mmCIF file with all atom_site columns, C-alpha atoms in Angstrom:
data_model
loop_
_atom_site.group_PDB
_atom_site.id
_atom_site.type_symbol
_atom_site.label_atom_id
_atom_site.label_alt_id
_atom_site.label_comp_id
_atom_site.label_asym_id
_atom_site.label_entity_id
_atom_site.label_seq_id
_atom_site.pdbx_PDB_ins_code
_atom_site.Cartn_x
_atom_site.Cartn_y
_atom_site.Cartn_z
_atom_site.occupancy
_atom_site.B_iso_or_equiv
_atom_site.pdbx_formal_charge
_atom_site.auth_seq_id
_atom_site.auth_comp_id
_atom_site.auth_asym_id
_atom_site.auth_atom_id
_atom_site.pdbx_PDB_model_num
ATOM 1   C CA . MET A 1 1   ? -16.924 -11.407 -1.260 1.00 0.00 ? 1332 MET A CA 1
ATOM 2   C CA . GLN A 1 2   ? -16.652 -10.931 -4.984 1.00 0.00 ? 1333 GLN A CA 1
ATOM 3   C CA . LEU A 1 3   ? -14.568 -8.102  -6.454 1.00 0.00 ? 1334 LEU A CA 1
ATOM 4   C CA . ASP A 1 4   ? -17.737 -6.478  -8.107 1.00 0.00 ? 1335 ASP A CA 1
ATOM 5   C CA . GLU A 1 5   ? -19.621 -6.425  -4.655 1.00 0.00 ? 1336 GLU A CA 1
ATOM 6   C CA . LEU A 1 6   ? -16.630 -4.927  -3.075 1.00 0.00 ? 1337 LEU A CA 1
ATOM 7   C CA . MET A 1 7   ? -16.229 -2.508  -5.591 1.00 0.00 ? 1338 MET A CA 1
ATOM 8   C CA . GLU A 1 8   ? -20.090 -1.646  -5.294 1.00 0.00 ? 1339 GLU A CA 1
ATOM 9   C CA . LEU A 1 9   ? -19.686 -1.051  -1.661 1.00 0.00 ? 1340 LEU A CA 1
ATOM 10  C CA . ALA A 1 10  ? -16.533 1.101   -1.887 1.00 0.00 ? 1341 ALA A CA 1
ATOM 11  C CA . LEU A 1 11  ? -18.233 3.424   -4.230 1.00 0.00 ? 1342 LEU A CA 1
ATOM 12  C CA . ALA A 1 12  ? -20.944 3.839   -2.268 1.00 0.00 ? 1343 ALA A CA 1
ATOM 13  C CA . SER A 1 13  ? -18.911 4.507   0.724  1.00 0.00 ? 1344 SER A CA 1
ATOM 14  C CA . ALA A 1 14  ? -16.715 7.109   -1.014 1.00 0.00 ? 1345 ALA A CA 1
ATOM 15  C CA . ALA A 1 15  ? -20.036 8.941   -1.840 1.00 0.00 ? 1346 ALA A CA 1
ATOM 16  C CA . VAL A 1 16  ? -20.945 9.438   1.598  1.00 0.00 ? 1347 VAL A CA 1
ATOM 17  C CA . THR A 1 17  ? -20.368 13.048  2.668  1.00 0.00 ? 1348 THR A CA 1
ATOM 18  C CA . GLN A 1 18  ? -22.078 13.181  6.244  1.00 0.00 ? 1349 GLN A CA 1
ATOM 19  C CA . GLU A 1 19  ? -20.004 13.706  9.353  1.00 0.00 ? 1350 GLU A CA 1
ATOM 20  C CA . CYS A 1 20  ? -19.996 10.466  11.546 1.00 0.00 ? 1351 CYS A CA 1
ATOM 21  C CA . ALA A 1 21  ? -18.305 9.376   14.600 1.00 0.00 ? 1352 ALA A CA 1
ATOM 22  C CA . CYS A 1 22  ? -17.027 6.409   12.854 1.00 0.00 ? 1353 CYS A CA 1
ATOM 23  C CA . ALA A 1 23  ? -14.445 8.648   10.937 1.00 0.00 ? 1354 ALA A CA 1
ATOM 24  C CA . ILE A 1 24  ? -13.803 5.948   8.639  1.00 0.00 ? 1355 ILE A CA 1
ATOM 25  C CA . GLY A 1 25  ? -12.905 8.321   5.979  1.00 0.00 ? 1356 GLY A CA 1
ATOM 26  C CA . SER A 1 26  ? -9.905  9.455   7.752  1.00 0.00 ? 1357 SER A CA 1
ATOM 27  C CA . TYR A 1 27  ? -8.330  5.973   7.848  1.00 0.00 ? 1358 TYR A CA 1
ATOM 28  C CA . LEU A 1 28  ? -6.547  6.361   4.692  1.00 0.00 ? 1359 LEU A CA 1
ATOM 29  C CA . GLU A 1 29  ? -3.963  3.595   5.226  1.00 0.00 ? 1360 GLU A CA 1
ATOM 30  C CA . TRP A 1 30  ? -3.675  0.964   7.732  1.00 0.00 ? 1361 TRP A CA 1
ATOM 31  C CA . SER A 1 31  ? -4.167  2.387   11.165 1.00 0.00 ? 1362 SER A CA 1
ATOM 32  C CA . ARG A 1 32  ? -4.586  1.124   14.825 1.00 0.00 ? 1363 ARG A CA 1
ATOM 33  C CA . VAL A 1 33  ? -8.170  0.945   15.846 1.00 0.00 ? 1364 VAL A CA 1
ATOM 34  C CA . PRO A 1 34  ? -8.314  3.662   18.579 1.00 0.00 ? 1365 PRO A CA 1
ATOM 35  C CA . VAL A 1 35  ? -10.274 2.879   21.901 1.00 0.00 ? 1366 VAL A CA 1
ATOM 36  C CA . SER A 1 36  ? -12.631 5.667   21.040 1.00 0.00 ? 1367 SER A CA 1
ATOM 37  C CA . PHE A 1 37  ? -13.864 3.889   17.736 1.00 0.00 ? 1368 PHE A CA 1
ATOM 38  C CA . PRO A 1 38  ? -17.697 3.310   17.854 1.00 0.00 ? 1369 PRO A CA 1
ATOM 39  C CA . GLU A 1 39  ? -17.579 -0.569  17.580 1.00 0.00 ? 1370 GLU A CA 1
ATOM 40  C CA . GLN A 1 40  ? -21.339 -0.482  18.524 1.00 0.00 ? 1371 GLN A CA 1
ATOM 41  C CA . GLN A 1 41  ? -22.345 0.983   15.160 1.00 0.00 ? 1372 GLN A CA 1
ATOM 42  C CA . MET A 1 42  ? -20.227 -1.178  13.043 1.00 0.00 ? 1373 MET A CA 1
ATOM 43  C CA . LYS A 1 43  ? -21.520 -4.325  11.303 1.00 0.00 ? 1374 LYS A CA 1
ATOM 44  C CA . VAL A 1 44  ? -19.373 -7.086  9.529  1.00 0.00 ? 1375 VAL A CA 1
ATOM 45  C CA . ILE A 1 45  ? -20.826 -7.538  6.001  1.00 0.00 ? 1376 ILE A CA 1
ATOM 46  C CA . GLY A 1 46  ? -18.246 -9.849  4.560  1.00 0.00 ? 1377 GLY A CA 1
ATOM 47  C CA . THR A 1 47  ? -14.926 -11.283 4.361  1.00 0.00 ? 1378 THR A CA 1
ATOM 48  C CA . LEU A 1 48  ? -12.057 -11.051 1.784  1.00 0.00 ? 1379 LEU A CA 1
ATOM 49  C CA . MET A 1 49  ? -10.565 -14.592 3.014  1.00 0.00 ? 1380 MET A CA 1
ATOM 50  C CA . ASP A 1 50  ? -11.008 -17.071 0.212  1.00 0.00 ? 1381 ASP A CA 1
ATOM 51  C CA . ASP A 1 51  ? -10.610 -20.129 2.320  1.00 0.00 ? 1382 ASP A CA 1
ATOM 52  C CA . PRO A 1 52  ? -10.842 -19.951 6.063  1.00 0.00 ? 1383 PRO A CA 1
ATOM 53  C CA . TYR A 1 53  ? -8.819  -23.328 6.376  1.00 0.00 ? 1384 TYR A CA 1
ATOM 54  C CA . ALA A 1 54  ? -5.975  -22.128 4.415  1.00 0.00 ? 1385 ALA A CA 1
ATOM 55  C CA . GLU A 1 55  ? -3.290  -20.154 5.522  1.00 0.00 ? 1386 GLU A CA 1
ATOM 56  C CA . PRO A 1 56  ? -3.155  -16.833 3.071  1.00 0.00 ? 1387 PRO A CA 1
ATOM 57  C CA . THR A 1 57  ? -0.053  -15.488 2.123  1.00 0.00 ? 1388 THR A CA 1
ATOM 58  C CA . PHE A 1 58  ? 1.904   -12.718 3.640  1.00 0.00 ? 1389 PHE A CA 1
ATOM 59  C CA . ALA A 1 59  ? 2.943   -11.530 0.284  1.00 0.00 ? 1390 ALA A CA 1
ATOM 60  C CA . GLU A 1 60  ? 2.310   -7.671  -0.263 1.00 0.00 ? 1391 GLU A CA 1
ATOM 61  C CA . PHE A 1 61  ? 1.299   -6.046  -3.560 1.00 0.00 ? 1392 PHE A CA 1
ATOM 62  C CA . HIS A 1 62  ? 3.212   -2.681  -4.200 1.00 0.00 ? 1393 HIS A CA 1
ATOM 63  C CA . PRO A 1 63  ? 4.247   -2.393  -7.941 1.00 0.00 ? 1394 PRO A CA 1
ATOM 64  C CA . ALA A 1 64  ? 4.367   1.311   -7.799 1.00 0.00 ? 1395 ALA A CA 1
ATOM 65  C CA . GLY A 1 65  ? 6.767   1.268   -4.881 1.00 0.00 ? 1396 GLY A CA 1
ATOM 66  C CA . THR A 1 66  ? 4.351   1.780   -2.094 1.00 0.00 ? 1397 THR A CA 1
ATOM 67  C CA . HIS A 1 67  ? 4.475   0.013   1.310  1.00 0.00 ? 1398 HIS A CA 1
ATOM 68  C CA . TYR A 1 68  ? 2.200   -1.430  3.932  1.00 0.00 ? 1399 TYR A CA 1
ATOM 69  C CA . TRP A 1 69  ? 1.754   2.086   5.574  1.00 0.00 ? 1400 TRP A CA 1
ATOM 70  C CA . SER A 1 70  ? 1.133   4.153   2.409  1.00 0.00 ? 1401 SER A CA 1
ATOM 71  C CA . ALA A 1 71  ? -2.219  5.944   2.018  1.00 0.00 ? 1402 ALA A CA 1
ATOM 72  C CA . ASP A 1 72  ? -2.099  5.070   -1.709 1.00 0.00 ? 1403 ASP A CA 1
ATOM 73  C CA . ALA A 1 73  ? -0.912  1.474   -1.420 1.00 0.00 ? 1404 ALA A CA 1
ATOM 74  C CA . PRO A 1 74  ? -3.149  -0.795  -3.392 1.00 0.00 ? 1405 PRO A CA 1
ATOM 75  C CA . ILE A 1 75  ? -6.055  -3.050  -1.844 1.00 0.00 ? 1406 ILE A CA 1
ATOM 76  C CA . ALA A 1 76  ? -5.035  -6.209  -3.569 1.00 0.00 ? 1407 ALA A CA 1
ATOM 77  C CA . LEU A 1 77  ? -7.569  -8.865  -2.754 1.00 0.00 ? 1408 LEU A CA 1
ATOM 78  C CA . ARG A 1 78  ? -5.475  -11.913 -2.750 1.00 0.00 ? 1409 ARG A CA 1
ATOM 79  C CA . HIS A 1 79  ? -2.407  -10.300 -1.066 1.00 0.00 ? 1410 HIS A CA 1
ATOM 80  C CA . TYR A 1 80  ? -1.620  -9.575  2.439  1.00 0.00 ? 1411 TYR A CA 1
ATOM 81  C CA . PRO A 1 81  ? -3.140  -7.742  4.500  1.00 0.00 ? 1412 PRO A CA 1
ATOM 82  C CA . ALA A 1 82  ? -6.687  -7.502  2.419  1.00 0.00 ? 1413 ALA A CA 1
ATOM 83  C CA . ASN A 1 83  ? -6.744  -11.452 1.992  1.00 0.00 ? 1414 ASN A CA 1
ATOM 84  C CA . ARG A 1 84  ? -7.021  -11.553 5.920  1.00 0.00 ? 1415 ARG A CA 1
ATOM 85  C CA . CYS A 1 85  ? -9.821  -8.838  6.088  1.00 0.00 ? 1416 CYS A CA 1
ATOM 86  C CA . THR A 1 86  ? -13.536 -8.560  7.048  1.00 0.00 ? 1417 THR A CA 1
ATOM 87  C CA . VAL A 1 87  ? -15.628 -5.774  5.448  1.00 0.00 ? 1418 VAL A CA 1
ATOM 88  C CA . SER A 1 88  ? -17.521 -3.604  7.944  1.00 0.00 ? 1419 SER A CA 1
ATOM 89  C CA . GLN A 1 89  ? -19.866 -0.941  7.488  1.00 0.00 ? 1420 GLN A CA 1
ATOM 90  C CA . CYS A 1 90  ? -21.132 1.689   9.801  1.00 0.00 ? 1421 CYS A CA 1
ATOM 91  C CA . THR A 1 91  ? -24.931 1.460   10.572 1.00 0.00 ? 1422 THR A CA 1
ATOM 92  C CA . VAL A 1 92  ? -25.100 5.181   10.891 1.00 0.00 ? 1423 VAL A CA 1
ATOM 93  C CA . CYS A 1 93  ? -23.380 6.716   7.827  1.00 0.00 ? 1424 CYS A CA 1
ATOM 94  C CA . GLY A 1 94  ? -22.941 3.819   5.506  1.00 0.00 ? 1425 GLY A CA 1
ATOM 95  C CA . ARG A 1 95  ? -19.249 3.993   5.057  1.00 0.00 ? 1426 ARG A CA 1
ATOM 96  C CA . CYS A 1 96  ? -17.057 0.740   4.626  1.00 0.00 ? 1427 CYS A CA 1
ATOM 97  C CA . CYS A 1 97  ? -13.898 -0.220  5.978  1.00 0.00 ? 1428 CYS A CA 1
ATOM 98  C CA . LEU A 1 98  ? -11.448 -3.292  5.918  1.00 0.00 ? 1429 LEU A CA 1
ATOM 99  C CA . ARG A 1 99  ? -10.665 -4.586  9.310  1.00 0.00 ? 1430 ARG A CA 1
ATOM 100 C CA . TYR A 1 100 ? -8.113  -7.204  10.480 1.00 0.00 ? 1431 TYR A CA 1
ATOM 101 C CA . VAL A 1 101 ? -5.936  -8.271  13.180 1.00 0.00 ? 1432 VAL A CA 1
ATOM 102 C CA . GLU A 1 102 ? -2.350  -7.824  13.146 1.00 0.00 ? 1433 GLU A CA 1
ATOM 103 C CA . ALA A 1 103 ? -0.485  -10.472 15.295 1.00 0.00 ? 1434 ALA A CA 1
ATOM 104 C CA . GLY A 1 104 ? 2.975   -9.770  15.827 1.00 0.00 ? 1435 GLY A CA 1
ATOM 105 C CA . GLY A 1 105 ? 5.552   -11.554 18.201 1.00 0.00 ? 1436 GLY A CA 1
ATOM 106 C CA . TYR A 1 106 ? 4.506   -9.796  21.364 1.00 0.00 ? 1437 TYR A CA 1
ATOM 107 C CA . TYR A 1 107 ? 1.278   -7.816  20.424 1.00 0.00 ? 1438 TYR A CA 1
ATOM 108 C CA . VAL A 1 108 ? -2.104  -8.255  18.751 1.00 0.00 ? 1439 VAL A CA 1
ATOM 109 C CA . GLU A 1 109 ? -3.373  -5.101  17.302 1.00 0.00 ? 1440 GLU A CA 1
ATOM 110 C CA . ALA A 1 110 ? -6.921  -4.573  15.609 1.00 0.00 ? 1441 ALA A CA 1
ATOM 111 C CA . ARG A 1 111 ? -6.287  -2.258  12.401 1.00 0.00 ? 1442 ARG A CA 1
ATOM 112 C CA . ILE A 1 112 ? -8.627  -0.453  10.177 1.00 0.00 ? 1443 ILE A CA 1
ATOM 113 C CA . ARG A 1 113 ? -8.611  1.181   6.628  1.00 0.00 ? 1444 ARG A CA 1
ATOM 114 C CA . ALA A 1 114 ? -11.146 2.911   4.511  1.00 0.00 ? 1445 ALA A CA 1
ATOM 115 C CA . LEU A 1 115 ? -12.459 0.942   1.635  1.00 0.00 ? 1446 LEU A CA 1
ATOM 116 C CA . ASP A 1 116 ? -11.361 3.349   -1.232 1.00 0.00 ? 1447 ASP A CA 1
ATOM 117 C CA . PRO A 1 117 ? -12.429 2.252   -4.761 1.00 0.00 ? 1448 PRO A CA 1
ATOM 118 C CA . ARG A 1 118 ? -9.523  3.878   -6.539 1.00 0.00 ? 1449 ARG A CA 1
ATOM 119 C CA . LEU A 1 119 ? -7.167  1.477   -4.825 1.00 0.00 ? 1450 LEU A CA 1
ATOM 120 C CA . ILE A 1 120 ? -8.901  -1.815  -5.146 1.00 0.00 ? 1451 ILE A CA 1
ATOM 121 C CA . VAL A 1 121 ? -7.005  -4.288  -7.547 1.00 0.00 ? 1452 VAL A CA 1
ATOM 122 C CA . ASP A 1 122 ? -7.225  -7.793  -8.170 1.00 0.00 ? 1453 ASP A CA 1
ATOM 123 C CA . PRO A 1 123 ? -3.836  -9.322  -9.285 1.00 0.00 ? 1454 PRO A CA 1
ATOM 124 C CA . PRO A 1 124 ? -3.314  -12.869 -9.284 1.00 0.00 ? 1455 PRO A CA 1
ATOM 125 C CA . ALA A 1 125 ? -1.752  -14.377 -5.964 1.00 0.00 ? 1456 ALA A CA 1
#
């Protein structure tokens, strides 16, 4: 997915005001996908992975001193974890989010973050 397409989706998502069971707007920072999340109303509409055969970097992008868990951390397209994400959209309200699977030493955890147009950046890798 290209930057302009992602930004268009993010702007449309941010404009949604209706209440919805997906509650995507509440996932301002990376969060564990709750068991109660309505998976049946989500559809994958794209990916931020450049090359599915290349190992993407684990380097993060935090020029303003944010960190992975910060609600205001940039969504840097070629940096971790955005570079491992799919873009999903709720079929009920139209909100969009980023999703990926965190695979730690002893666990696997699905994570989610709202697609916020104010935070999307595209610095070089």
